[in-house]
Short mmCIF file of C-alpha atoms in Angstrom, two decimals:
data_model
loop_
_atom_site.label_atom_id
_atom_site.label_comp_id
_atom_site.label_asym_id
_atom_site.label_seq_id
_atom_site.Cartn_x
_atom_site.Cartn_y
_atom_site.Cartn_z
CA SER O 1 136.77 114.43 102.20
CA LEU O 2 137.33 117.37 104.60
CA MET O 3 133.62 118.30 104.35
CA LEU O 4 132.53 114.69 105.25
CA ARG O 5 135.04 114.58 108.16
CA ALA O 6 133.81 117.85 109.55
CA LYS O 7 130.16 116.77 109.49
CA LEU O 8 130.80 113.25 111.10
CA GLY O 9 133.36 114.34 113.68
CA ARG O 10 136.72 113.04 114.48
CA PRO O 11 137.07 109.44 113.46
CA ASP O 12 136.98 106.91 116.32
CA PHE O 13 139.77 104.40 114.94
CA SER O 14 139.23 101.96 117.74
CA ALA O 15 135.64 101.31 116.73
CA PHE O 16 136.60 101.67 113.11
CA ASN O 17 139.35 98.83 113.64
CA TYR O 18 136.80 96.58 115.59
CA ILE O 19 134.32 96.88 112.67
CA VAL O 20 137.05 96.13 110.09
CA LEU O 21 138.21 93.03 112.20
CA LEU O 22 134.60 91.79 112.42
CA LYS O 23 134.44 91.94 108.51
CA ALA O 24 137.71 90.21 108.26
CA ALA O 25 136.86 87.62 110.56
CA ILE O 26 133.45 86.86 108.81
CA ILE O 27 135.51 86.58 105.54
CA GLY O 28 138.03 84.39 106.98
CA LEU O 29 135.60 82.08 108.53
CA PHE O 30 133.68 82.01 105.26
CA MET O 31 136.96 80.57 103.56
CA VAL O 32 137.73 78.30 106.27
CA LEU O 33 134.41 76.63 105.74
CA GLY O 34 135.16 76.15 102.15
CA GLY O 35 133.51 79.26 100.68
CA SER O 36 135.14 80.65 97.43
CA ILE O 37 135.15 84.39 97.13
CA VAL O 38 135.40 84.18 93.30
CA GLN O 39 132.39 82.07 93.13
CA MET O 40 130.65 84.43 95.60
CA ILE O 41 131.18 87.35 93.34
CA TRP O 42 130.30 85.67 90.24
CA ALA O 43 126.81 84.60 91.80
CA TRP O 44 123.57 86.08 90.64
CA ASP O 45 123.31 89.94 90.65
CA ALA O 46 126.88 90.49 91.39
CA ASN O 47 127.78 88.63 88.12
CA ILE O 48 125.45 91.00 86.18
CA TYR O 49 127.13 94.23 87.65
CA LEU O 50 130.31 92.81 86.49
CA ARG O 51 129.15 92.26 83.05
CA ILE O 52 127.84 95.78 82.97
CA ALA O 53 130.98 97.10 84.16
CA GLN O 54 132.89 95.07 81.36
CA ASN O 55 130.58 95.76 78.52
CA TRP O 56 128.64 98.67 80.08
CA TYR O 57 124.88 98.14 79.09
CA TYR O 58 125.38 96.99 75.59
CA ASP O 59 124.72 93.13 75.72
CA PRO O 60 122.62 91.90 72.78
CA HIS O 61 121.95 88.75 74.81
CA ASP O 62 120.44 90.47 77.73
CA PRO O 63 118.27 93.72 76.91
CA ASN O 64 117.08 93.90 80.64
CA LEU O 65 120.28 95.32 82.17
CA TYR O 66 118.86 98.74 82.27
CA VAL O 67 116.92 97.86 85.42
CA PHE O 68 120.32 98.12 87.37
CA GLY O 69 121.59 101.48 88.41
CA PRO O 70 124.88 102.69 86.92
CA PHE O 71 126.72 103.99 89.82
CA TYR O 72 128.14 100.74 91.13
CA PRO O 73 129.30 99.44 87.62
CA ALA O 74 130.79 102.68 87.05
CA LEU O 75 133.05 102.53 90.23
CA ILE O 76 133.97 98.76 89.08
CA ARG O 77 134.82 100.02 85.68
CA MET O 78 136.96 102.87 87.05
CA PHE O 79 138.91 100.77 89.48
CA GLY O 80 139.16 97.43 87.81
CA GLY O 81 137.18 94.08 87.70
CA LEU O 82 136.24 91.27 89.97
CA TRP O 83 138.32 92.11 92.91
CA ALA O 84 137.30 95.87 92.57
CA ALA O 85 133.68 94.77 92.93
CA PHE O 86 134.58 92.75 96.11
CA LEU O 87 136.46 95.58 97.65
CA ILE O 88 133.85 98.31 96.89
CA ALA O 89 131.15 96.30 98.28
CA ASN O 90 132.83 95.50 101.37
CA ILE O 91 134.23 98.94 101.98
CA PHE O 92 130.73 100.49 101.74
CA ALA O 93 129.55 97.78 104.14
CA ILE O 94 132.13 98.80 106.57
CA ALA O 95 131.16 102.37 106.03
CA CYS O 96 127.52 101.78 106.65
CA VAL O 97 128.24 100.16 109.96
CA TYR O 98 130.75 102.88 111.11
CA LEU O 99 128.45 105.59 110.08
CA LEU O 100 125.39 103.93 112.02
CA TYR O 101 127.95 103.67 114.87
CA LYS O 102 128.63 107.43 114.87
CA PHE O 103 124.85 107.95 114.73
CA SER O 104 124.07 105.55 117.76
CA ASN O 105 126.35 103.03 119.51
CA MET O 106 128.42 99.93 118.91
CA PRO O 107 125.71 97.23 119.74
CA THR O 108 123.39 98.93 117.30
CA ALA O 109 126.05 99.24 114.62
CA LEU O 110 126.98 95.49 115.03
CA LEU O 111 123.42 94.36 114.75
CA LEU O 112 123.50 95.85 111.41
CA ALA O 113 126.93 94.46 110.66
CA THR O 114 125.63 90.84 111.42
CA PHE O 115 122.18 91.23 109.94
CA PRO O 116 121.79 88.08 107.93
CA THR O 117 121.31 89.65 104.45
CA PHE O 118 123.40 92.68 105.04
CA LEU O 119 126.17 90.24 105.93
CA VAL O 120 125.43 88.25 102.83
CA PHE O 121 125.05 91.12 100.19
CA GLY O 122 127.56 93.35 102.00
CA THR O 123 130.12 90.71 101.34
CA SER O 124 129.35 89.21 97.94
CA GLY O 125 129.71 92.21 95.55
CA TYR O 126 126.11 93.55 95.37
CA ALA O 127 124.97 97.38 95.17
CA ASP O 128 122.75 97.26 98.32
CA PRO O 129 125.48 98.28 100.94
CA ILE O 130 126.30 101.34 98.63
CA MET O 131 122.64 102.35 98.57
CA VAL O 132 122.22 101.93 102.22
CA PHE O 133 125.46 103.87 102.95
CA PHE O 134 124.09 106.80 101.03
CA LEU O 135 120.62 106.66 102.51
CA ILE O 136 121.92 106.72 106.09
CA LEU O 137 124.31 109.65 105.04
CA SER O 138 121.23 111.36 103.67
CA TYR O 139 119.52 111.21 107.08
CA TRP O 140 122.63 112.43 108.74
CA PHE O 141 122.96 115.55 106.72
CA TYR O 142 119.27 116.03 107.03
CA THR O 143 119.40 116.00 110.95
CA LYS O 144 122.15 118.57 110.71
CA GLY O 145 120.24 120.79 108.41
CA LYS O 146 122.60 120.34 105.69
CA TYR O 147 120.37 119.95 102.71
CA TRP O 148 122.64 120.16 99.72
CA PRO O 149 124.86 117.24 100.90
CA MET O 150 121.67 115.33 101.82
CA ALA O 151 120.54 115.93 98.26
CA LEU O 152 123.60 114.72 96.96
CA SER O 153 123.64 111.65 98.95
CA LEU O 154 119.89 110.73 97.98
CA THR O 155 121.09 111.33 94.36
CA LEU O 156 123.83 108.69 94.70
CA ALA O 157 121.54 106.43 96.45
CA ALA O 158 119.10 106.59 93.56
CA VAL O 159 121.65 106.11 90.74
CA THR O 160 122.99 103.07 92.61
CA LYS O 161 119.53 101.51 93.12
CA TYR O 162 116.42 102.98 91.71
CA THR O 163 114.31 101.82 94.71
CA ALA O 164 115.88 104.59 96.70
CA LEU O 165 113.81 106.99 94.41
CA PHE O 166 110.68 106.05 96.88
CA VAL O 167 112.27 108.11 99.64
CA ILE O 168 113.22 111.35 97.94
CA PRO O 169 109.67 112.56 98.28
CA ILE O 170 109.69 111.68 101.86
CA PHE O 171 112.88 113.51 102.58
CA LEU O 172 111.18 116.49 100.67
CA LEU O 173 108.10 116.17 103.01
CA PHE O 174 110.49 116.21 106.01
CA VAL O 175 112.33 119.45 104.73
CA ALA O 176 108.92 120.99 103.98
CA TYR O 177 107.63 120.18 107.36
CA LYS O 178 110.66 121.87 108.96
CA GLN O 179 111.35 124.81 106.60
CA ARG O 180 107.77 125.59 105.37
CA ALA O 181 108.04 128.74 103.38
CA ASN O 182 111.83 128.83 102.84
CA ILE O 183 111.98 128.31 99.16
CA LYS O 184 116.03 127.85 99.43
CA ALA O 185 115.53 124.64 101.27
CA TYR O 186 113.90 123.00 98.32
CA LEU O 187 116.42 123.94 95.75
CA PRO O 188 118.80 120.95 96.68
CA PHE O 189 116.17 118.49 95.38
CA LEU O 190 116.75 119.61 91.99
CA LEU O 191 120.11 117.46 92.11
CA PRO O 192 118.06 114.02 92.18
CA VAL O 193 115.62 115.44 89.52
CA CYS O 194 118.52 116.55 87.21
CA ALA O 195 120.32 113.27 87.83
CA MET O 196 117.28 111.29 86.92
CA GLY O 197 116.46 113.20 83.88
CA GLY O 198 119.80 112.73 82.63
CA ILE O 199 119.32 108.90 83.25
CA MET O 200 116.02 108.91 81.48
CA LEU O 201 117.52 110.87 78.56
CA TRP O 202 120.31 108.33 78.09
CA LEU O 203 117.58 105.37 78.38
CA TRP O 204 115.49 107.05 75.72
CA ARG O 205 118.72 107.11 73.36
CA ALA O 206 119.97 103.78 74.39
CA ALA O 207 116.78 101.69 74.94
CA SER O 208 114.13 103.84 73.21
CA ASP O 209 112.38 104.01 76.52
CA PRO O 210 113.00 106.73 79.27
CA LEU O 211 111.33 104.52 81.87
CA ALA O 212 113.19 101.35 80.71
CA PHE O 213 114.34 100.85 84.38
CA ILE O 214 110.63 100.47 85.24
CA HIS O 215 109.17 98.81 82.27
CA LEU O 216 111.93 95.88 82.01
CA GLN O 217 111.19 94.73 85.51
CA ALA O 218 108.36 92.78 83.72
CA ALA O 219 111.14 90.38 82.57
CA TRP O 220 111.46 89.19 86.03
CA GLY O 221 107.71 89.06 86.66
CA ALA O 222 107.55 92.38 88.40
CA THR O 223 104.41 93.92 86.54
CA GLY O 224 103.28 96.39 89.21
CA LEU O 225 102.37 96.98 92.85
CA VAL O 226 99.68 94.52 94.33
CA ASP O 227 98.26 93.88 97.80
CA PRO O 228 99.80 91.65 100.25
CA VAL O 229 97.30 88.82 99.63
CA THR O 230 97.95 88.87 95.87
CA GLN O 231 101.55 88.75 96.57
CA ALA O 232 101.17 85.80 99.00
CA ASN O 233 99.25 83.94 96.33
CA TRP O 234 101.96 84.68 93.69
CA VAL O 235 104.70 83.48 95.91
CA LEU O 236 102.87 80.34 96.59
CA HIS O 237 101.88 79.50 93.08
CA GLY O 238 104.08 81.88 90.93
CA TRP O 239 106.73 80.67 88.30
CA PHE O 240 109.88 81.62 90.28
CA THR O 241 108.99 79.85 93.47
CA ASN O 242 108.47 76.54 91.65
CA GLN O 243 111.97 76.38 90.26
CA PRO O 244 114.42 74.10 91.97
CA ALA O 245 117.21 76.50 91.25
CA VAL O 246 115.42 79.06 93.16
CA LEU O 247 114.03 77.36 96.03
CA SER O 248 117.19 75.17 96.84
CA ASN O 249 114.91 72.50 97.58
CA SER O 250 112.51 74.42 99.75
CA GLN O 251 108.77 74.64 99.41
CA PRO O 252 106.88 77.74 98.24
CA TRP O 253 105.18 78.01 101.74
CA GLN O 254 108.53 77.96 103.20
CA TRP O 255 109.72 80.81 100.97
CA LEU O 256 106.50 82.81 101.94
CA THR O 257 107.30 82.19 105.76
CA ARG O 258 110.77 83.30 105.29
CA ASN O 259 109.64 86.59 103.71
CA TYR O 260 107.25 87.03 106.79
CA ILE O 261 109.91 86.39 109.41
CA PHE O 262 111.60 89.49 108.12
CA GLN O 263 108.60 91.60 107.27
CA LEU O 264 106.30 91.18 110.17
CA PRO O 265 108.47 91.96 112.96
CA MET O 266 109.95 95.02 111.08
CA LEU O 267 106.43 96.32 110.32
CA ALA O 268 105.28 95.92 113.87
CA LEU O 269 108.38 97.62 115.45
CA LEU O 270 108.38 100.55 112.87
CA ILE O 271 104.83 101.20 113.72
CA LEU O 272 105.49 101.11 117.31
CA ALA O 273 108.52 103.38 116.74
CA ALA O 274 106.22 105.96 115.33
CA LYS O 275 103.83 105.90 118.13
CA ARG O 276 106.94 106.57 120.45
CA GLY O 277 107.74 109.67 118.55
CA LYS O 278 110.45 108.25 115.93
CA TRP O 279 107.97 109.15 113.14
CA GLU O 280 110.83 110.18 110.58
CA LEU O 281 112.69 107.04 110.90
CA SER O 282 109.54 105.04 111.00
CA ILE O 283 108.47 106.55 107.82
CA ILE O 284 111.52 105.72 105.98
CA GLY O 285 111.56 102.34 107.23
CA LEU O 286 107.95 101.58 106.54
CA THR O 287 108.45 102.73 103.07
CA PHE O 288 110.86 99.97 102.07
CA THR O 289 109.04 97.26 104.28
CA ILE O 290 105.53 97.91 102.84
CA LEU O 291 107.06 98.00 99.34
CA THR O 292 108.41 94.38 100.04
CA LEU O 293 104.77 93.48 100.86
CA THR O 294 103.25 94.85 97.68
CA THR O 295 105.39 93.37 94.81
CA ILE O 296 105.26 90.14 92.64
CA GLY O 297 108.12 88.39 90.42
CA MET O 298 111.46 88.45 91.46
CA PRO O 299 111.36 91.12 93.90
CA ALA O 300 108.69 89.30 95.79
CA ILE O 301 111.23 86.50 96.75
CA SER O 302 114.07 88.93 97.25
CA THR O 303 112.39 90.41 100.32
CA PRO O 304 115.12 89.66 102.75
CA ARG O 305 117.62 91.70 100.66
CA LEU O 306 115.08 94.44 99.29
CA ILE O 307 114.10 95.31 102.90
CA LEU O 308 117.75 96.15 104.02
CA PRO O 309 117.07 100.02 103.59
CA GLY O 310 114.52 99.56 106.22
CA VAL O 311 116.76 98.16 108.68
CA TRP O 312 119.06 100.90 109.49
CA PRO O 313 116.08 103.22 110.39
CA LEU O 314 114.63 100.46 112.66
CA LEU O 315 117.95 99.96 114.42
CA LEU O 316 118.52 103.70 114.87
CA ALA O 317 114.90 104.11 116.28
CA TYR O 318 115.66 101.71 119.14
CA LYS O 319 119.15 102.44 119.64
CA ASP O 320 118.95 103.45 123.40
CA GLU O 321 116.85 100.12 124.06
CA ILE O 322 119.63 98.08 122.27
CA LYS O 323 122.33 99.77 124.20
CA ALA O 324 120.41 99.16 127.42
CA ASN O 325 119.86 95.48 126.63
CA ARG O 326 123.33 94.38 125.40
CA ASP O 327 122.95 90.88 126.42
CA ILE O 328 119.97 90.33 124.11
CA ALA O 329 121.82 92.38 121.49
CA VAL O 330 124.58 89.95 121.78
CA ILE O 331 122.51 86.92 121.29
CA LEU O 332 120.88 88.51 118.16
CA MET O 333 124.35 89.28 116.78
CA ILE O 334 125.28 85.54 117.16
CA VAL O 335 122.13 84.24 115.71
CA PHE O 336 122.26 86.85 112.75
CA ALA O 337 125.90 85.92 112.20
CA GLY O 338 125.20 82.33 112.00
CA VAL O 339 122.44 82.54 109.84
CA GLY O 340 124.32 85.10 107.49
CA LEU O 341 127.37 82.96 107.24
CA TYR O 342 125.24 79.81 106.35
CA TRP O 343 123.57 81.95 103.59
CA LEU O 344 126.73 83.29 102.43
CA LEU O 345 128.15 79.78 101.69
CA ALA O 346 124.83 78.66 100.11
CA HIS O 347 124.95 81.79 98.07
CA ALA O 348 128.66 81.22 96.91
CA GLY O 349 127.51 77.72 95.94
CA GLY O 350 124.83 78.92 93.60
CA ALA O 351 121.81 78.85 95.55
CA PHE O 352 119.31 81.76 95.23
CA LEU O 353 118.39 83.45 98.50
CA ALA O 354 117.23 87.00 97.95
#
């Protein structure tokens, strides 16, 4: 839109083309290595989004669909079916990378593009890149003092994936810290309140439970927040991580180690970023990182994907260091892309990864 172009500045088409070419190269290499786009889009949650788009949430064989936000299925329903899902997810993934580039620099943006689970789930028809895009856009508008567009972006993030609800109070505190007694600055937050009120009313009528999107998480073993030790015990001894289809021949301790490889460096770097004065970005990133350390059930073994909303604040907090150390950034990109491509092929083959 004209408003968005005015906020983001004149498009840098050379950078945009570079990002699109990278995405095309990843998909092309995936296909050359034997990957099937159709199988990839039909795998796991991507398949669920397609089913919701086709029949909406009225599936007598699966009453747990209400845990998935309606925005992405609505887009698929509006624009078509399987290939629409693929295009929508990839367009938003490209938009995420380009927006982060406008916020920082090319090496920082490409680290997000190649981050393993962003590469996988930003390609395979999941809702995660849509939520991440609106979260980055929310922060962009917040830094510009444009609170109505910020609130609208937060609302769209929340109705895409309900986990975005965790950062809405944080943005409210950010605005309160800057605006103090300016009551008008708080009015935009009525947008997500009204949107979630509408969704809860719909859930009350459709599922007889306005909080169905929370309560139905129990079907995947997510019965509430726990401490990290309890989560570790669950991963090691829980039902999900002892299923061959889930583990893909890995042991539970390997699954837990994989989680910590993502969680612990992010936790340390985000805390360090706060000490260096990047407290806003640190708080946003820590919210999602800590959340992945305090869940059981399916969310506990989906850590590398669920931690994605915390990756962009981390990269943005270290944008200057990344730009100053391009050689290290390139090595990380190559490693990230290799792991991501391997995971993408496994994901398309039916293995559960995150």
